[in-house]
PDB file of N, CA and C and ligand atoms in Angstrom:
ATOM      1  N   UNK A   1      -3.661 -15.315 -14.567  1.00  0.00           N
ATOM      2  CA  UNK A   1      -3.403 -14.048 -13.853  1.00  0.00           C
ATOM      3  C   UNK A   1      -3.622 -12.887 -14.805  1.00  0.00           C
ATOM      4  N   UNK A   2      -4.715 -11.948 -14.831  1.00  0.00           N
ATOM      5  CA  UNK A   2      -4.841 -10.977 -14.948  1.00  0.00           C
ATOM      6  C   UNK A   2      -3.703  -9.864 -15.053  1.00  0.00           C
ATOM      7  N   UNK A   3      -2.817  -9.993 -16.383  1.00  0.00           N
ATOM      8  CA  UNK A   3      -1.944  -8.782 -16.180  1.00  0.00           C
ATOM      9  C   UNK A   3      -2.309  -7.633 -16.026  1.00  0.00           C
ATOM     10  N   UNK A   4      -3.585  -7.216 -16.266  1.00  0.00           N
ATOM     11  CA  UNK A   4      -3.645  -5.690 -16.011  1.00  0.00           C
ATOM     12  C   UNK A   4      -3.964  -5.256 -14.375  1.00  0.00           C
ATOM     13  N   UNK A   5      -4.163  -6.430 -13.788  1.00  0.00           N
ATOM     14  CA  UNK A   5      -4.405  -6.454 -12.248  1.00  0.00           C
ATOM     15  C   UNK A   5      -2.622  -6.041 -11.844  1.00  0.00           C
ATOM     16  N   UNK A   6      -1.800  -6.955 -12.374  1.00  0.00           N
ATOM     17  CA  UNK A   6      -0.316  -7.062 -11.840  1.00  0.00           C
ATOM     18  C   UNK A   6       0.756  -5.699 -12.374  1.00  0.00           C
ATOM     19  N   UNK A   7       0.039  -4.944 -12.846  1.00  0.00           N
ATOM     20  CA  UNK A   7       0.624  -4.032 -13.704  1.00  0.00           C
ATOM     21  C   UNK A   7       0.060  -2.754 -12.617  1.00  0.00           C
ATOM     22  N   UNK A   8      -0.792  -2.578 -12.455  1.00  0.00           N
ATOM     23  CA  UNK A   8      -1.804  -1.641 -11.212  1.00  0.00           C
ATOM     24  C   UNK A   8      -1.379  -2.156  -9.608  1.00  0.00           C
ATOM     25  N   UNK A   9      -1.206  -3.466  -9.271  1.00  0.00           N
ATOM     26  CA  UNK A   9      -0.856  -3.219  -7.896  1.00  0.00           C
ATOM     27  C   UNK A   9       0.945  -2.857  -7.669  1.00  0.00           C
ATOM     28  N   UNK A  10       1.344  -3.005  -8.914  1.00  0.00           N
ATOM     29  CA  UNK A  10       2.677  -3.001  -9.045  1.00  0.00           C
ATOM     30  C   UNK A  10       3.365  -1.515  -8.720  1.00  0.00           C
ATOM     31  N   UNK A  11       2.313  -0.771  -9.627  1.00  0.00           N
ATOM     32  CA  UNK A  11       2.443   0.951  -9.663  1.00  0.00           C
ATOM     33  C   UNK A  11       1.498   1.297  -8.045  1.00  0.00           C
ATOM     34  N   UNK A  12       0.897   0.685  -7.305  1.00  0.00           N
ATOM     35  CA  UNK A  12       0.506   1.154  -6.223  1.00  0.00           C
ATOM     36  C   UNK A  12       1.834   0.604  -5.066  1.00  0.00           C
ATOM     37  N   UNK A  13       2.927  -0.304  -5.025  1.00  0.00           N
ATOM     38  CA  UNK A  13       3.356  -0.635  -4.462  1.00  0.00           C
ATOM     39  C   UNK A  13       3.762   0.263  -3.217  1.00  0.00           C
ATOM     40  N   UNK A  14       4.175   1.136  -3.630  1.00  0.00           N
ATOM     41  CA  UNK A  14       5.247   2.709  -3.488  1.00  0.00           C
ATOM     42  C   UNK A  14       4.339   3.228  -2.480  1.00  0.00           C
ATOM     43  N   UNK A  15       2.882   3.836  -3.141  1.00  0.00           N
ATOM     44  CA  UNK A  15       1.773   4.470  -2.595  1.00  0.00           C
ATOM     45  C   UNK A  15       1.361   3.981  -1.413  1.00  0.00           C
ATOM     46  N   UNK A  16       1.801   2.696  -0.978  1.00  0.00           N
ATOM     47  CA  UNK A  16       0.834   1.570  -0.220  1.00  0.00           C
ATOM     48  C   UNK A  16       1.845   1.697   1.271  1.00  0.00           C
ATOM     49  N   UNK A  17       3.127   1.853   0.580  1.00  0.00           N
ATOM     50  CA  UNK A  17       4.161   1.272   1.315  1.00  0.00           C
ATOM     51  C   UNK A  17       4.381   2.892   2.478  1.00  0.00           C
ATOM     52  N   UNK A  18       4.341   4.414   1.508  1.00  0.00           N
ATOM     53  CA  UNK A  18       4.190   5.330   1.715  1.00  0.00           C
ATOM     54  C   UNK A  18       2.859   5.900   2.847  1.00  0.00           C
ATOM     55  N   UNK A  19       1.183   5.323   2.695  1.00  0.00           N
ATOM     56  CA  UNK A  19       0.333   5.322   3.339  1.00  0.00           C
ATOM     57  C   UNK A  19       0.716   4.585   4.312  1.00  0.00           C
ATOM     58  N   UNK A  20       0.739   3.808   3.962  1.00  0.00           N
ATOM     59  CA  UNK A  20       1.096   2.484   5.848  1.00  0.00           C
ATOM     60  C   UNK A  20       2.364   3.602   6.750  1.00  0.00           C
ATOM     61  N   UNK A  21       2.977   4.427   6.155  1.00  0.00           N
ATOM     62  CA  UNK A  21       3.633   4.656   6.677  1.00  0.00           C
ATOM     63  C   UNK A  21       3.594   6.178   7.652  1.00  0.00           C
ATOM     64  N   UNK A  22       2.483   5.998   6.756  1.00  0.00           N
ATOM     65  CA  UNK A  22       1.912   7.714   7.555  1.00  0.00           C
ATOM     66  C   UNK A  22       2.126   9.119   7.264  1.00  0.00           C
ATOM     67  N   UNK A  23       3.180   8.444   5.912  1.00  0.00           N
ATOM     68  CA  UNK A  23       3.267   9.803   4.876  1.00  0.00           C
ATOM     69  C   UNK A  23       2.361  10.544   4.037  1.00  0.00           C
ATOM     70  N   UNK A  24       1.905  11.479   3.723  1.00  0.00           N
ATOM     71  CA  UNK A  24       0.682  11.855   2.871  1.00  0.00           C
ATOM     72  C   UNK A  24       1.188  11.507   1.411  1.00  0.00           C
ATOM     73  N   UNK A  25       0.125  11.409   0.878  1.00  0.00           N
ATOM     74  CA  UNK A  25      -0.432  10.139  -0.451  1.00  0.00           C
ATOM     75  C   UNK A  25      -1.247  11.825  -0.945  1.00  0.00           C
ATOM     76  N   UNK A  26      -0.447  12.297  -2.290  1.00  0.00           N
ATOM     77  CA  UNK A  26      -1.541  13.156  -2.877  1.00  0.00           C
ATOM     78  C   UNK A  26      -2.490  12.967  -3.552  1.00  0.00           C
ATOM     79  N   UNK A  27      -3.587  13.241  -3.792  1.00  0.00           N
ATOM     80  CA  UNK A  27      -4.353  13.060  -5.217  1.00  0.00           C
ATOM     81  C   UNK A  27      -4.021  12.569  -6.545  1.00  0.00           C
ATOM     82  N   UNK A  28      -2.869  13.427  -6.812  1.00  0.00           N
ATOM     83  CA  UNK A  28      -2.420  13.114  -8.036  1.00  0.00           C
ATOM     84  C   UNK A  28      -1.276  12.179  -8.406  1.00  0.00           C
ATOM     85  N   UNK A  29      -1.082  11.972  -6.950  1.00  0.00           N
ATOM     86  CA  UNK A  29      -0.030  10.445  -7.039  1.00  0.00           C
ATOM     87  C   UNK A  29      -0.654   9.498  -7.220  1.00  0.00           C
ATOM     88  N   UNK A  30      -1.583   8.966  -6.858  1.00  0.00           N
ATOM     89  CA  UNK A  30      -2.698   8.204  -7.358  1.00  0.00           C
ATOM     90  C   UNK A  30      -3.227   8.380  -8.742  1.00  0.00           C
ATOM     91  N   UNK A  31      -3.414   9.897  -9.055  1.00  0.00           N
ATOM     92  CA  UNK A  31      -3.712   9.495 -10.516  1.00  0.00           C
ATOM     93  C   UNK A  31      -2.540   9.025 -11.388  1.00  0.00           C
ATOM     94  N   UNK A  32      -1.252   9.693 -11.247  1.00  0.00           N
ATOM     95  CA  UNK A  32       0.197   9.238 -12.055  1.00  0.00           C
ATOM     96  C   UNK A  32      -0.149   7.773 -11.735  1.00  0.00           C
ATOM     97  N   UNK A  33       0.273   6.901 -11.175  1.00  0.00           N
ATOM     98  CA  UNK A  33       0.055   5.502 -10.792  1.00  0.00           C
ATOM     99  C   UNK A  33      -0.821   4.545 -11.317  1.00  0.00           C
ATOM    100  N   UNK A  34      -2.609   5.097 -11.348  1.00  0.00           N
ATOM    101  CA  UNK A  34      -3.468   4.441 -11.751  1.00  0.00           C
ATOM    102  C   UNK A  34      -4.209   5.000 -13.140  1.00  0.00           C
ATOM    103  N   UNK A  35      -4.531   6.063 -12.838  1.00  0.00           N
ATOM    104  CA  UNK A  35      -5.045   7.466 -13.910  1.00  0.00           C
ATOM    105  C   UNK A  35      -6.656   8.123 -12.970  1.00  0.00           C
ATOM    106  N   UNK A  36      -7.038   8.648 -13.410  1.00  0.00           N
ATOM    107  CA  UNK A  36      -8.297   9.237 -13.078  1.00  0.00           C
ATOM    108  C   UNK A  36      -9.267   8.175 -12.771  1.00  0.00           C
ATOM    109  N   UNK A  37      -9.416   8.058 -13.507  1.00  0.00           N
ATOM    110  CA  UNK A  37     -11.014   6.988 -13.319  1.00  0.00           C
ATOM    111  C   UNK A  37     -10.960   6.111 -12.516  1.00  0.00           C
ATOM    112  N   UNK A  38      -9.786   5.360 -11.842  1.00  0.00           N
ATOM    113  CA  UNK A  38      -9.278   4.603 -11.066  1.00  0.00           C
ATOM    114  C   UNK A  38      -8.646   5.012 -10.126  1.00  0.00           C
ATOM    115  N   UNK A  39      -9.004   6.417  -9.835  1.00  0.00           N
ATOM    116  CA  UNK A  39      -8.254   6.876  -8.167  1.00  0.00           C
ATOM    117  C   UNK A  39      -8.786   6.650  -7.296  1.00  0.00           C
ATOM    118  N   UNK A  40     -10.460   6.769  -7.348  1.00  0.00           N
ATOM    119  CA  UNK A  40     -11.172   6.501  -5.888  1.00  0.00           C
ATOM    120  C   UNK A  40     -10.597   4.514  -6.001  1.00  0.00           C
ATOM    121  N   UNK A  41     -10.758   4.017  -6.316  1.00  0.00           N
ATOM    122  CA  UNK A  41     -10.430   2.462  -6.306  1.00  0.00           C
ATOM    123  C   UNK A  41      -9.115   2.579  -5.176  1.00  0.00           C
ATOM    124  N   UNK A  42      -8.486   2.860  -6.185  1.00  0.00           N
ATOM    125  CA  UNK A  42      -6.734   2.871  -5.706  1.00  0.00           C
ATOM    126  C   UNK A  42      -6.514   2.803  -4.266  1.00  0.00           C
ATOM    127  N   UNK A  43      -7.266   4.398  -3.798  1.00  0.00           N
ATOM    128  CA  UNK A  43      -7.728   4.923  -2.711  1.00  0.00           C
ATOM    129  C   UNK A  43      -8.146   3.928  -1.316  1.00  0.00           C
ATOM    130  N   UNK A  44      -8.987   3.177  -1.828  1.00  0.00           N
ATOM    131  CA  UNK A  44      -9.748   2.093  -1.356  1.00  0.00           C
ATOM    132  C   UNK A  44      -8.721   1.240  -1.151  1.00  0.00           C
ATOM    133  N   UNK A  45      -7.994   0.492  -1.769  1.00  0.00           N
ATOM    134  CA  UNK A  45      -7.368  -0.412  -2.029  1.00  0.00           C
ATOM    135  C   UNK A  45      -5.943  -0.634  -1.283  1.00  0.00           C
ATOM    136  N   UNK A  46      -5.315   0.796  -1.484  1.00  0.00           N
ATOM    137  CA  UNK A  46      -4.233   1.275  -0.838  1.00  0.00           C
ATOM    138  C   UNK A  46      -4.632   1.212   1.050  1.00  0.00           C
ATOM    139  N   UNK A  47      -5.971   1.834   1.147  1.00  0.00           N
ATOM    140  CA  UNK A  47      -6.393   1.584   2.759  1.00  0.00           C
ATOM    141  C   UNK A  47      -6.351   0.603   3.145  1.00  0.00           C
ATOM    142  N   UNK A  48      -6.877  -0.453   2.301  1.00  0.00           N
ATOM    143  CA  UNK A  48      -7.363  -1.590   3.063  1.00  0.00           C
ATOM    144  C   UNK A  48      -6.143  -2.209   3.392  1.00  0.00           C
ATOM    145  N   UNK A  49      -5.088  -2.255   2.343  1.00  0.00           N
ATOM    146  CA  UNK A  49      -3.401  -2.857   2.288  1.00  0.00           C
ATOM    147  C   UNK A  49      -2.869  -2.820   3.531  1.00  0.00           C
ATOM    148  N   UNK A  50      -3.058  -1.277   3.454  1.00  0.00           N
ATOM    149  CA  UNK A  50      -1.952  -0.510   4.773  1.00  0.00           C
ATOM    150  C   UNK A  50      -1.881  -1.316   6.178  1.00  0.00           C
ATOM    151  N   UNK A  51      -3.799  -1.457   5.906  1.00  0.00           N
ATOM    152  CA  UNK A  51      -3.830  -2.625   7.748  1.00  0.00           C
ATOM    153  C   UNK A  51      -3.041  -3.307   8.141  1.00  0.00           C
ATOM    154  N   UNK A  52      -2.809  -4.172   7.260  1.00  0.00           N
ATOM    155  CA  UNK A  52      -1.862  -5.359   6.992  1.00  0.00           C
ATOM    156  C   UNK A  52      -0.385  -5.189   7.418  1.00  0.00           C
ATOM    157  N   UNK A  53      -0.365  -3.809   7.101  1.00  0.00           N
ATOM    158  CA  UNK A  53       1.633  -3.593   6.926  1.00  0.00           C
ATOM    159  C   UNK A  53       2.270  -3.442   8.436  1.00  0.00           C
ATOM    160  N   UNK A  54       1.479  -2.419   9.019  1.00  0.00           N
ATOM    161  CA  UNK A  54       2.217  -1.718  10.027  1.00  0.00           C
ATOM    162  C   UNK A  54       0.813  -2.009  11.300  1.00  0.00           C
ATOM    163  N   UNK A  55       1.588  -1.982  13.001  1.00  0.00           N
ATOM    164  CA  UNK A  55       0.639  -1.694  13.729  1.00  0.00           C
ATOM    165  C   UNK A  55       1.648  -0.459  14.372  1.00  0.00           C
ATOM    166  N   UNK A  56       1.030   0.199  15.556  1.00  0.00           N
ATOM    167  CA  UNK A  56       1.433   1.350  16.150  1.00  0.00           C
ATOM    168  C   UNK A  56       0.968   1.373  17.604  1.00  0.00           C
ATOM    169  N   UNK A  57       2.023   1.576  18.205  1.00  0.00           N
ATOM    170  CA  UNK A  57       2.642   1.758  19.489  1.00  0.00           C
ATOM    171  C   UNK A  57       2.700   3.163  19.882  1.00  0.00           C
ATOM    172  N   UNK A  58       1.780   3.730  20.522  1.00  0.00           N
ATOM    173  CA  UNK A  58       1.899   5.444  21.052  1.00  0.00           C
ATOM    174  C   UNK A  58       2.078   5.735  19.535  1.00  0.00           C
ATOM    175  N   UNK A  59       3.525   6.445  19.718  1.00  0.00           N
ATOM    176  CA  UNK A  59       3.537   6.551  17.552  1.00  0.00           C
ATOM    177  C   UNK A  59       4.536   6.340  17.413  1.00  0.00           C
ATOM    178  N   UNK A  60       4.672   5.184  17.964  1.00  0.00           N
ATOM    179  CA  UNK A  60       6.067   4.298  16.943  1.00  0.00           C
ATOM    180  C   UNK A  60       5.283   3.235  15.992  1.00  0.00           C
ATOM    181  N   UNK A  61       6.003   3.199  15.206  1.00  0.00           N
ATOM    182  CA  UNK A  61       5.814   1.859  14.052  1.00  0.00           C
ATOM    183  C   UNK A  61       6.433   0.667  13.677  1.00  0.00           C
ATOM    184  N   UNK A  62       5.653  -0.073  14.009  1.00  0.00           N
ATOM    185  CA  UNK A  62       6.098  -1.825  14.087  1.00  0.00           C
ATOM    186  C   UNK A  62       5.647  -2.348  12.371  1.00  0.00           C
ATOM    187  N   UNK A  63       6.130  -3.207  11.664  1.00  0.00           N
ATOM    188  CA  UNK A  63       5.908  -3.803  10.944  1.00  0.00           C
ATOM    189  C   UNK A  63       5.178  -4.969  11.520  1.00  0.00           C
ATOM    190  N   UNK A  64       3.933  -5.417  10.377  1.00  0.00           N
ATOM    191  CA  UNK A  64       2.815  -6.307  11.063  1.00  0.00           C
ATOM    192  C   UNK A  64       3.548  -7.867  10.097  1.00  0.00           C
ATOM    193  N   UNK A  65       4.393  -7.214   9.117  1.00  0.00           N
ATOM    194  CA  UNK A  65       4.947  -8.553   8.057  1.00  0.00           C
ATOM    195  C   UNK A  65       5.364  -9.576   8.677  1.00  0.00           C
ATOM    196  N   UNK A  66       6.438  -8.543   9.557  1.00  0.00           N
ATOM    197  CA  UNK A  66       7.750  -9.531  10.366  1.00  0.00           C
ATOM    198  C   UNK A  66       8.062  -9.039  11.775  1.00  0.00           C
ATOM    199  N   UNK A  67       7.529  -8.408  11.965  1.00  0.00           N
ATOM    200  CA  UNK A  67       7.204  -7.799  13.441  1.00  0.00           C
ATOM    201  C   UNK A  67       8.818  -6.974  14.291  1.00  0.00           C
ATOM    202  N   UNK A  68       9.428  -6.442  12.665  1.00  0.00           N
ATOM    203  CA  UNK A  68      10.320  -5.402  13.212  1.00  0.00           C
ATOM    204  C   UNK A  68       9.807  -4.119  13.353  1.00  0.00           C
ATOM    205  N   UNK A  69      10.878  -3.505  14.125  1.00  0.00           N
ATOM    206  CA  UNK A  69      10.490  -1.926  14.580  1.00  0.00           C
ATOM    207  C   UNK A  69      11.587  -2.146  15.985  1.00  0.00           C
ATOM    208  N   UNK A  70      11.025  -0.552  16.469  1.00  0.00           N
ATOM    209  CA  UNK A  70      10.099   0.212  15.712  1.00  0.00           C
ATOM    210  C   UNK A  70      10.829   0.868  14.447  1.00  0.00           C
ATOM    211  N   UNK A  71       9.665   1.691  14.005  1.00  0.00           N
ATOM    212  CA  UNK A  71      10.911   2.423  13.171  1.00  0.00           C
ATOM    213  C   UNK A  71      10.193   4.489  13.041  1.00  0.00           C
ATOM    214  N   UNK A  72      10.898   5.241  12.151  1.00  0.00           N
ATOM    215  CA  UNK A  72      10.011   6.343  12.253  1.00  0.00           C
ATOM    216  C   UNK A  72       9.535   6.098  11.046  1.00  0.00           C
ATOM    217  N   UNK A  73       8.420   7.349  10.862  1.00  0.00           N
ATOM    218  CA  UNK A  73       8.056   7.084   9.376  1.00  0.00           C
ATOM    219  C   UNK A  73       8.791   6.893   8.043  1.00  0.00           C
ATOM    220  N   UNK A  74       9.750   7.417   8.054  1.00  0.00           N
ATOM    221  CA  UNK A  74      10.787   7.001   6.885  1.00  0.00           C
ATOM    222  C   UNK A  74      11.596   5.545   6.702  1.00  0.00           C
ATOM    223  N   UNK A  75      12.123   5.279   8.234  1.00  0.00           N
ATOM    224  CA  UNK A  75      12.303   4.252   8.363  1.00  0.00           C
ATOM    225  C   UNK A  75      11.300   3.072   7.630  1.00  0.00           C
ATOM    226  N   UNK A  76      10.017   3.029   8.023  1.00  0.00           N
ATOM    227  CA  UNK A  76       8.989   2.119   7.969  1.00  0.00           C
ATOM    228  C   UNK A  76       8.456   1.717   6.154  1.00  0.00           C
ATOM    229  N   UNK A  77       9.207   3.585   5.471  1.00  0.00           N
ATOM    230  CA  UNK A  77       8.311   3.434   4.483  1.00  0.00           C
ATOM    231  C   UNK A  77       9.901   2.489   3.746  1.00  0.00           C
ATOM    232  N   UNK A  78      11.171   2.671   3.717  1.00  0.00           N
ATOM    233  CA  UNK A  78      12.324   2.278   3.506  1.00  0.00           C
ATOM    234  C   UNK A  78      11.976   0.849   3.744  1.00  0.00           C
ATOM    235  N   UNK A  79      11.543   0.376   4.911  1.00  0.00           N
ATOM    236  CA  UNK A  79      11.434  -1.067   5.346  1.00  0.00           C
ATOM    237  C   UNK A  79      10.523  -2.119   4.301  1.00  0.00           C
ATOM    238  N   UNK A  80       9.315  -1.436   4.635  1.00  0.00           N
ATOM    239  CA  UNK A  80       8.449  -2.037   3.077  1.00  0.00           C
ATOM    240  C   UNK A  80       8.795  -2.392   2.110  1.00  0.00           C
ATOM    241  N   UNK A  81       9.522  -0.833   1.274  1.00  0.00           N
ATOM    242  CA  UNK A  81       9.324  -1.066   0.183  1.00  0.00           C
ATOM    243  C   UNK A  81      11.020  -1.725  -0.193  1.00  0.00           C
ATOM    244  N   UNK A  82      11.783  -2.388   0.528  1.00  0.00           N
ATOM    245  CA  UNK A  82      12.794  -3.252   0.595  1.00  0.00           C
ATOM    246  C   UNK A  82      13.128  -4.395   0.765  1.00  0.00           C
ATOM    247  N   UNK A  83      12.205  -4.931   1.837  1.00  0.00           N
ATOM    248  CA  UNK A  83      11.939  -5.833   2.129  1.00  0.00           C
ATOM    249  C   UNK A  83      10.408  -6.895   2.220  1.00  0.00           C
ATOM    250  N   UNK A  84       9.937  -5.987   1.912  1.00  0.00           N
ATOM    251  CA  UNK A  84       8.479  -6.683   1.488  1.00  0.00           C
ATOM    252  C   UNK A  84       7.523  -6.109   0.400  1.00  0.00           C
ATOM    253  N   UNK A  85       8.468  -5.727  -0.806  1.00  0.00           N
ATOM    254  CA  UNK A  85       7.868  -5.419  -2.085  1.00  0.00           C
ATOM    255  C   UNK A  85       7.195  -6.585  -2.377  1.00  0.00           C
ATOM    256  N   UNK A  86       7.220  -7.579  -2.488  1.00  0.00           N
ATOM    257  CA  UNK A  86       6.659  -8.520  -3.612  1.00  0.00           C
ATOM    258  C   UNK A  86       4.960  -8.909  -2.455  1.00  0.00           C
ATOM    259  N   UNK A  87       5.259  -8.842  -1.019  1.00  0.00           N
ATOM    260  CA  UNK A  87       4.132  -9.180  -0.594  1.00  0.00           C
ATOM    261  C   UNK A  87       3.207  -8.287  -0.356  1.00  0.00           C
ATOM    262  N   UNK A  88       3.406  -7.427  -0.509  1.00  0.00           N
ATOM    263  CA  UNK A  88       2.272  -6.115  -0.830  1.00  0.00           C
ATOM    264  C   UNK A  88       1.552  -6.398  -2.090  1.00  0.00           C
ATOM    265  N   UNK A  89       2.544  -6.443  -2.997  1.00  0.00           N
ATOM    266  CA  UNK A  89       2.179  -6.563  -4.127  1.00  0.00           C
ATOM    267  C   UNK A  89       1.051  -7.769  -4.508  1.00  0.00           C
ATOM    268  N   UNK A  90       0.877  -8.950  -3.761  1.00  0.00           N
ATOM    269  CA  UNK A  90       0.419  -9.571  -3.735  1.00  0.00           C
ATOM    270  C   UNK A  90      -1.433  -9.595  -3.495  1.00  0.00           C
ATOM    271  N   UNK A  91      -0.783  -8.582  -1.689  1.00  0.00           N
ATOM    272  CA  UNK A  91      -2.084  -8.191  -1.619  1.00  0.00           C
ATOM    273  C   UNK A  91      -2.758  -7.242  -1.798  1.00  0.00           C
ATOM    274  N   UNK A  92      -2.310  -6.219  -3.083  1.00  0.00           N
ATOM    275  CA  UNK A  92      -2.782  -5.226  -3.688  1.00  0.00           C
ATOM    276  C   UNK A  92      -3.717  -6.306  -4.562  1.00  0.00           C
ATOM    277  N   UNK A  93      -3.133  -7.015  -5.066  1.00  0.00           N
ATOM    278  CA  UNK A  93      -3.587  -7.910  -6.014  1.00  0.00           C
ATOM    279  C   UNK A  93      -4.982  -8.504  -5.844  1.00  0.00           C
ATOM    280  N   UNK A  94      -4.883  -9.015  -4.326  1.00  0.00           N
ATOM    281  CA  UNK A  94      -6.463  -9.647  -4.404  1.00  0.00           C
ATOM    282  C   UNK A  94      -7.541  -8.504  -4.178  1.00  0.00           C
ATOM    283  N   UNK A  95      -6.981  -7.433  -3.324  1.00  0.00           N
ATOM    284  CA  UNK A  95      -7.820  -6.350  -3.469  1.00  0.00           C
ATOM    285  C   UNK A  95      -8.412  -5.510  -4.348  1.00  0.00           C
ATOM    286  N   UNK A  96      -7.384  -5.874  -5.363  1.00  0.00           N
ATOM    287  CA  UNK A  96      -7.713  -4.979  -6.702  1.00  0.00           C
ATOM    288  C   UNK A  96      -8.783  -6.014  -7.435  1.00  0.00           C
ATOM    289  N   UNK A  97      -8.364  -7.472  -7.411  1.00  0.00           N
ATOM    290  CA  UNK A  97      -9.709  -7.920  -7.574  1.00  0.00           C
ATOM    291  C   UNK A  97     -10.834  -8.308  -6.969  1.00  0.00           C
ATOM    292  N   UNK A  98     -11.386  -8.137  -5.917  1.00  0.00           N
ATOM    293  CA  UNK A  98     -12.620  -8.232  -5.322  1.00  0.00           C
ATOM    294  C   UNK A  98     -12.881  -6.977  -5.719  1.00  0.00           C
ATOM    295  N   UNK A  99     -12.085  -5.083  -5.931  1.00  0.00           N
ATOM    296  CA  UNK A  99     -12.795  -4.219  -6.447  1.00  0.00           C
ATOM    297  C   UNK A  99     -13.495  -4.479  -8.026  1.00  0.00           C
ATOM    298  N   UNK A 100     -12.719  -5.035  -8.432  1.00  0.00           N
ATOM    299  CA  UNK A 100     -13.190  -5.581 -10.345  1.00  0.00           C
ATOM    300  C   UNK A 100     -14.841  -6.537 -10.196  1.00  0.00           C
ATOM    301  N   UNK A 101     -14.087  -7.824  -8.923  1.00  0.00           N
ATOM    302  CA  UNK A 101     -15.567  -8.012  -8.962  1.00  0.00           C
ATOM    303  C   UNK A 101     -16.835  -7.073  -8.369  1.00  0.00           C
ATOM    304  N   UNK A 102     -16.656  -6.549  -7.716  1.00  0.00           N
ATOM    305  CA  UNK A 102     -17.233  -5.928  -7.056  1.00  0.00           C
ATOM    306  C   UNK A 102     -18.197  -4.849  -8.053  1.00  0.00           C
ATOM    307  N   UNK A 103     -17.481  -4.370  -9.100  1.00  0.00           N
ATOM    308  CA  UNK A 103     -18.246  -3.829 -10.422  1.00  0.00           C
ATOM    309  C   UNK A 103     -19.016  -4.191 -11.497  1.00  0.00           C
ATOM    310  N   UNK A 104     -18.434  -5.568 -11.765  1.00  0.00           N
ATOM    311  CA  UNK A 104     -18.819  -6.762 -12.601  1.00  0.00           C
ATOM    312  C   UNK A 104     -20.586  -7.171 -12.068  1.00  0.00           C
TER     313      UNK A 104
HETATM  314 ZN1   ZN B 201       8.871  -6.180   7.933  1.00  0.00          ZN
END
């Protein structure tokens, strides 16, 4: 296992949990997290996650993990990052590496 992979989806956890949730994600939260050179990635990475987390009902929000809800956006981002930290984290993980291969 690639620690520098587990060290990067670790610091996106937050970001991931925050996007799925429909909160705005700044620029520079992404760079604090990853740094510069690795924001458009992040970016990428963090999108693709989000699919995974949440689906939406008119605009309520269901969790796609465990299929609670609804919840509001705060609720949802609270829910994540409480109860399904480690499996985000997971799949930050493979995402972050198909972007590595993807450069390679
Ligand atoms: Zn859930």
């Amino acid at each position: 296992m690639d620690s520098g992979v587990s060290i990067a989806a670790e610091k996106l956890v937050e970001l991931t949990a925050k996007y799925a949730s429909q909160i705005t994600v700044k620029d520079e939260e992404y760079v604090r997290a990853v740094g510069f050179s690795s924001k458009e990635m992040a970016k990428r990475v963090v999108g693709r996650v989000s699919l995974w987390l949440i689906s939406q009902e008119t605009n309520l929000l269901y969790c796609r993990l465990c299929t609670k809800g609804p919840f509001t956006k705060r609720g949802m981002f609270l829910h994540l990052t409480r109860m399904h930290h480690a499996e985000i984290k997971l799949l930050l993980e493979e995402e972050i590496k198909k972007e590595i291969k993807a450069v390679l």
